[in-house]
Coordinates of C-alpha atoms in Angstrom, one line a residue:
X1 CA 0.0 0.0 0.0
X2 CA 2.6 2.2 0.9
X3 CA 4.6 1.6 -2.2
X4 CA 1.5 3.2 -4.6
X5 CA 2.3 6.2 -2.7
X6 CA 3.4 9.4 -5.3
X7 CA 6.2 11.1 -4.1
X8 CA 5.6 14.9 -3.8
X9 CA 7.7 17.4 -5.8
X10 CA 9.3 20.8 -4.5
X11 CA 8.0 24.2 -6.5
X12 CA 11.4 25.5 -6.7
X13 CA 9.7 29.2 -8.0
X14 CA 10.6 30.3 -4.1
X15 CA 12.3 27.2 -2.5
X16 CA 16.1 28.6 -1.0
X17 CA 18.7 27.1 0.1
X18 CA 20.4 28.5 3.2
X19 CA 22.4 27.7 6.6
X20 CA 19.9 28.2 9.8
X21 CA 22.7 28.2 11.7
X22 CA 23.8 31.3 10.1
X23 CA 21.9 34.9 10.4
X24 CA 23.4 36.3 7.4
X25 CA 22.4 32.9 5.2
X26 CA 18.4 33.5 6.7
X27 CA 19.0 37.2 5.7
X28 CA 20.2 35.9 2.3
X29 CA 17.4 33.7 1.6
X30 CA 14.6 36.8 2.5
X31 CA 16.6 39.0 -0.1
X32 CA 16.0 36.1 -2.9
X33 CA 12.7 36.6 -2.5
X34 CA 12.8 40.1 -3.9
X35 CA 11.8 40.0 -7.3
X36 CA 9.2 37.5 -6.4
X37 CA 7.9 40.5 -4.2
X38 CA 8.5 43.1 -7.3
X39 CA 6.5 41.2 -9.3
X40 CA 3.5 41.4 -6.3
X41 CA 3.8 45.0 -6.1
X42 CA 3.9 45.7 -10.2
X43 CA 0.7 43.3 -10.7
X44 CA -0.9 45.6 -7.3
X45 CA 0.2 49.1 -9.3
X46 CA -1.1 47.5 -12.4
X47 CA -4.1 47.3 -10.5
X48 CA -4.9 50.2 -8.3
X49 CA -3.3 52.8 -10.7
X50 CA -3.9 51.6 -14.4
X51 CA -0.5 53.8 -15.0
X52 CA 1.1 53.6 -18.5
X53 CA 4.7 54.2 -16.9
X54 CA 3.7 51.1 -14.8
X55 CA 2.6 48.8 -17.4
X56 CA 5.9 49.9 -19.5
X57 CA 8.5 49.3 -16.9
X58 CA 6.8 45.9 -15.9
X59 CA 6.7 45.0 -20.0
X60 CA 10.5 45.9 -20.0
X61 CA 10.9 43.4 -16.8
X62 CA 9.4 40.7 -18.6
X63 CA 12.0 41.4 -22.0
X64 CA 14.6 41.6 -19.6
X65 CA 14.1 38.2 -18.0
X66 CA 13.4 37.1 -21.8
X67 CA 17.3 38.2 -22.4
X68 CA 18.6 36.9 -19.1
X69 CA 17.0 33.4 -20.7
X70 CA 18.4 33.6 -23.6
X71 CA 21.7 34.4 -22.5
X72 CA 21.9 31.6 -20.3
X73 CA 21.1 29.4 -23.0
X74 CA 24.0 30.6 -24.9
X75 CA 26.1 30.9 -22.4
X76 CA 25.3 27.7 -20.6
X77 CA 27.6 27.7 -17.7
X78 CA 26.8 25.5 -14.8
X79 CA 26.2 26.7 -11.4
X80 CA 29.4 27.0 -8.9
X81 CA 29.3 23.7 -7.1
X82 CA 32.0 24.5 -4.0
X83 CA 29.8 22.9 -1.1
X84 CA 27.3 21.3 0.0
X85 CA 25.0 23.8 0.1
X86 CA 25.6 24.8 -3.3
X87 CA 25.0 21.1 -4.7
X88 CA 21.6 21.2 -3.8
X89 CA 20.8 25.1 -4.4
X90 CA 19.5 26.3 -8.3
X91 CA 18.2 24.4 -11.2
X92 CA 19.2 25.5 -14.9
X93 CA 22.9 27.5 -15.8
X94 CA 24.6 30.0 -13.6
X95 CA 25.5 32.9 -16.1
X96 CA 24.6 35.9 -16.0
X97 CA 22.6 35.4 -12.9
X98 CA 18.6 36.2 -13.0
X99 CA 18.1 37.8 -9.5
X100 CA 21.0 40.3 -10.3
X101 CA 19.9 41.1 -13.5
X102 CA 16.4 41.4 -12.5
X103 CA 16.8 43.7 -9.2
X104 CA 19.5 45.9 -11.1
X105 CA 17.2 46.4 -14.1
X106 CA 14.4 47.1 -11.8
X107 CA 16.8 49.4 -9.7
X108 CA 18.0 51.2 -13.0
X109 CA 15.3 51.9 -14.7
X110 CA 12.7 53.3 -11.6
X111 CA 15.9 56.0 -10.8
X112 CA 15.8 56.7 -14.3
X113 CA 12.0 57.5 -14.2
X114 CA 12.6 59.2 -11.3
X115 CA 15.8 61.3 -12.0
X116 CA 14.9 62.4 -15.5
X117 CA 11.4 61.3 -16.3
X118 CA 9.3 62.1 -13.7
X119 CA 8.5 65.9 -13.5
X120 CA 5.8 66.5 -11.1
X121 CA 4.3 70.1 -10.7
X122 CA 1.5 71.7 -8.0
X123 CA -1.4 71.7 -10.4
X124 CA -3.2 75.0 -10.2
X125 CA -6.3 73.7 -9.1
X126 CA -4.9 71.3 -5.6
X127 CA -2.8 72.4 -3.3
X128 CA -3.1 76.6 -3.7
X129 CA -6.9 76.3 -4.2
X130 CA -7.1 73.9 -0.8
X131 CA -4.6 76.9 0.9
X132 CA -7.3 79.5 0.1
X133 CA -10.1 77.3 1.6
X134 CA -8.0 76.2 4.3
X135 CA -7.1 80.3 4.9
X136 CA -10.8 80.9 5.7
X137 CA -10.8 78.3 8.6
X138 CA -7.6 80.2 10.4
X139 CA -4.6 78.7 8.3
X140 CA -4.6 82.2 5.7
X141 CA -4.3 84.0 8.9
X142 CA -1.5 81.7 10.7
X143 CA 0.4 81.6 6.9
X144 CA 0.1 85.0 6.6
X145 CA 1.8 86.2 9.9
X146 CA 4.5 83.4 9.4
X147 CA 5.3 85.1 6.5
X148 CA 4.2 82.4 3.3
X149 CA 2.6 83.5 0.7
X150 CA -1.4 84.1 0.4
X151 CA -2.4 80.5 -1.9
X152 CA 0.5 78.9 -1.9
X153 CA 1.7 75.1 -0.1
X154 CA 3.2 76.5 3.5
X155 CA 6.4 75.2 4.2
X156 CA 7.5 73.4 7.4
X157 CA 8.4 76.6 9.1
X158 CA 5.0 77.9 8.5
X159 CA 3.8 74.6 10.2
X160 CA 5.5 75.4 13.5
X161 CA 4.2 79.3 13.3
X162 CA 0.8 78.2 12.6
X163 CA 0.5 76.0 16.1
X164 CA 2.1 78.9 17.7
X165 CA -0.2 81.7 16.4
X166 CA -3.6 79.7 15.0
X167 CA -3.8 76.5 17.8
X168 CA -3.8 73.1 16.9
X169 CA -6.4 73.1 14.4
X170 CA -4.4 75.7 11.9
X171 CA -1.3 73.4 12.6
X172 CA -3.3 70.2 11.4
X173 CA -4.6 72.1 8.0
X174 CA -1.0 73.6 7.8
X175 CA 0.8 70.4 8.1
X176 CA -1.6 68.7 5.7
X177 CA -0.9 70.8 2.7
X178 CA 2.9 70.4 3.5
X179 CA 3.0 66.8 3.4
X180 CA 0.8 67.0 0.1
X181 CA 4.3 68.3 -1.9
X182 CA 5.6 66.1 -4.4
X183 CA 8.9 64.7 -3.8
X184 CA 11.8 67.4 -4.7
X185 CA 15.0 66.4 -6.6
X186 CA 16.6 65.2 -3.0
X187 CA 14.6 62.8 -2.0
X188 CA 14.0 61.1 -5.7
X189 CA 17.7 60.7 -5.6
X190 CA 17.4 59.1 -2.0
X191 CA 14.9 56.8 -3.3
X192 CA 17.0 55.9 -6.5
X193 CA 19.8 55.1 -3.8
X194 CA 18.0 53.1 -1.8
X195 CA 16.7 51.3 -4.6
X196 CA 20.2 50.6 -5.8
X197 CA 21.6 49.3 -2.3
X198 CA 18.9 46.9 -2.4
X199 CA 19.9 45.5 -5.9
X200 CA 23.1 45.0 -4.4
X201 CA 22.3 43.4 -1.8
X202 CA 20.1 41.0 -3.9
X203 CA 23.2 40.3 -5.7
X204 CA 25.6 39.9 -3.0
X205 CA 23.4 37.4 -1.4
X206 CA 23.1 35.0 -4.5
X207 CA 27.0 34.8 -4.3
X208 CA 26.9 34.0 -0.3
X209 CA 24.3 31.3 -0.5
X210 CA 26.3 29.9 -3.0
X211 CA 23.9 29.9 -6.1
X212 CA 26.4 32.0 -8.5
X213 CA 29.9 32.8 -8.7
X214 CA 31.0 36.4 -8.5
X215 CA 31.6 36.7 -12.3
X216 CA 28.0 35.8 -12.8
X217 CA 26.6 37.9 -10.3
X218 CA 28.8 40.8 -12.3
X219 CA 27.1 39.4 -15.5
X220 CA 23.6 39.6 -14.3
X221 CA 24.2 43.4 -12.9
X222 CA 26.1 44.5 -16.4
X223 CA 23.0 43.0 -18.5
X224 CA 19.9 44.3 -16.0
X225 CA 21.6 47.9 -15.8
X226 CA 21.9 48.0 -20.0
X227 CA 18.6 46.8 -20.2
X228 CA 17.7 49.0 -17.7
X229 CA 19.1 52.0 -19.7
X230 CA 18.1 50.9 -23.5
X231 CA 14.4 50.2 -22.4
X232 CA 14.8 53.4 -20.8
X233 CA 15.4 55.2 -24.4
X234 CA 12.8 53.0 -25.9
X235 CA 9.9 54.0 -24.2
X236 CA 11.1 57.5 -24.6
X237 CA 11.4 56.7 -28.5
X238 CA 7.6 55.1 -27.7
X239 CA 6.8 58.5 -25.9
X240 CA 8.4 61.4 -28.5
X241 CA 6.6 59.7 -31.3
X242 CA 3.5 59.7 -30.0
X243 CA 2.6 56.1 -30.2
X244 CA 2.1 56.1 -26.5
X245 CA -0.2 58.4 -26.8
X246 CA -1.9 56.4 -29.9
X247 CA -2.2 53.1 -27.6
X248 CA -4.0 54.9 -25.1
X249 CA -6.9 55.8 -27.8
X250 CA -7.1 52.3 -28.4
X251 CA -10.3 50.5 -26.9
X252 CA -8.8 48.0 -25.5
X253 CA -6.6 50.9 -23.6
X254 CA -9.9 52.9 -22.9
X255 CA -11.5 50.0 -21.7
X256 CA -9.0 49.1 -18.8
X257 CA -8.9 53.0 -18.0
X258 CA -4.8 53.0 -18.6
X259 CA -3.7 56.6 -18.4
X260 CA -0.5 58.7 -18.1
X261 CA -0.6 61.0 -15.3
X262 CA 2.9 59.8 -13.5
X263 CA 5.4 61.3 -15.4
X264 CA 3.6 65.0 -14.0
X265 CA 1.8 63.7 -11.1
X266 CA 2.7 62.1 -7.9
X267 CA 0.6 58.5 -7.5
X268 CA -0.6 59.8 -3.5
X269 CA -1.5 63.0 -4.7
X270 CA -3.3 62.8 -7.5
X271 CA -6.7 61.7 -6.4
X272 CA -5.6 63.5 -3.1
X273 CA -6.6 66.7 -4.0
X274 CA -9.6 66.1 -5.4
X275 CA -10.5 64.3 -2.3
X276 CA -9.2 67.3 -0.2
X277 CA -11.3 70.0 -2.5
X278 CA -14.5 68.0 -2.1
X279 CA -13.5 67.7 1.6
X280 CA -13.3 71.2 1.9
X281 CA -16.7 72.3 0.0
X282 CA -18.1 69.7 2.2
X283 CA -17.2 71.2 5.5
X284 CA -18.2 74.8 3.7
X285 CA -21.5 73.5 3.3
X286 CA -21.7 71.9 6.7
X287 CA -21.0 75.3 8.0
X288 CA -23.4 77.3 5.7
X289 CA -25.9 74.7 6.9
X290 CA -25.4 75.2 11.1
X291 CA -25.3 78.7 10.2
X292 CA -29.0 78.8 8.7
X293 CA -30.2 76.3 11.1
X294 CA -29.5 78.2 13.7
X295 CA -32.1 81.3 13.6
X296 CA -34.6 78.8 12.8
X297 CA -34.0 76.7 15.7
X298 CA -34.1 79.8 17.7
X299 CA -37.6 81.2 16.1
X300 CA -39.3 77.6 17.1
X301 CA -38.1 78.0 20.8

């Protein structure tokens, strides 16, 4: 009876390798998990968003693990087999190595979006229009004697002067249409930093679990950070000609609501301020409301 049984089979998609004994080789085996994890959070952008910018930097992704096959296949050199860890680690040949080249093109091409691409501006309608409706509750008065201007996103000093002069409640509608500022050049160049230290450390751990050899690793990195850049200057190419702009006309386009608002809009504060204008008529006619109730109430007593 026991001999009919089937053996069961290991999906090696997110099966790793690693030393228990050894925190770095558990921290190792969470990093291989990254572009597993990418893939999660592209599919959840696709989703929420329906961004075009999105959509092409996940399509590059997919060509660039397309390569990364192929060049393997060419290539064909075996895994490093130094220990016993290693003989039991990775399916397939070593070079270049996929994680790398995966991470690095993902790493390569968001700072890229980032650093040239993405130009984000205070539309005229959000955050100035919210500072005028926000002035009429006590924040125009706490802006004004901090010295900002009249309509315009206070800064963090303005924040602090508002609490001082206007109480808690200016402070709040200050510090709400600070944090609503796009990111400046500083902090997208953090972000592509970060985003580049975690590549790394992708690809360092691939060489200390013993899946590739250091020379691969290097591979992978070279080949994710060309593709990186050349699908970088295709979907400019895709943008300058306007064939961007002709996919998005296309029904199928229209029908999943794809749209290009990225490149000059930040993905938090785009339906932000339309939420915060509504917000604000809302309480403007909440306070129009108690203030014609009030002699009415007063004529029934």
């Amino acid at each position: 009876m026991a001999d009919d049984v089937t053996p069961l089979a290991s999906l090696s998609l997110t099966h790793v390798y690693y030393n228990p004994d050894d925190p770095l080789s558990h921290l190792s085996a969470f990093l291989a998990l990254v572009p597993q994890a990418l893939c999660v959070v592209y599919a959840t952008l696709l989703w929420s968003t329906r961004e075009a910018e999105v959509l092409l930097m996940f399509a590059g992704q997919l060509a660039c693990e397309a390569v990364n096959l192929a060049l393997k296949r060419l290539i064909k050199e075996e895994r490093p087999r130094q220990h016993d860890l290693a003989s039991h680690a990775g399916r397939g040949y070593g070079m270049p190595s996929s994680h790398a080249q995966f991470v690095v093109f993902w790493a390569v091409a968001g700072s890229l979006f980032l650093l040239v691409r993405h130009r984000p501006s205070l539309p005229p309608g959000g955050p100035r229009r919210a500072g005028r409706s926000l002035g009429k509750t006590g924040l125009g008065r706490a802006g004004g004697a901090a010295g900002g201007v009249e309509g315009a996103a206070p800064s963090l000093t303005d924040v602090r002067r508002a609490y001082c002069e206007g109480g808690l409640a200016a402070a709040t509608a200050s510090m709400e249409a600070y944090s609503h500022a796009p990111w400046n050049v500083a902090q997208r160049v953090l972000v592509s930093a970060a985003a580049l230290v975690v590549a790394a450390l992708v690809a360092w751990s691939r060489v200390y679990l013993g899946y590739h050899t250091v020379r691969q690793v290097l591979a992978g990195c070279a080949a994710g950070a060309v593709c990186g850049v050349a699908w970088f200057a295709v979907t400019h190419l895709l943008r300058e000609t306007g064939m961007l702009a002709w996919g998005l006309e296309m029904p199928l386009a229209r029908w999943f609501r794809v749209r290009d608002l990225v490149v000059e809009e930040d993905l938090c504060q785009a339906g932000w301020e339309k939420w915060e204008v509504r917000r604000q008529e809302g309480l403007e006619k909440e306070r129009k409301r108690e203030r014609m109730g009030g002699p009415k109430a007063g004529k029934r007593e």
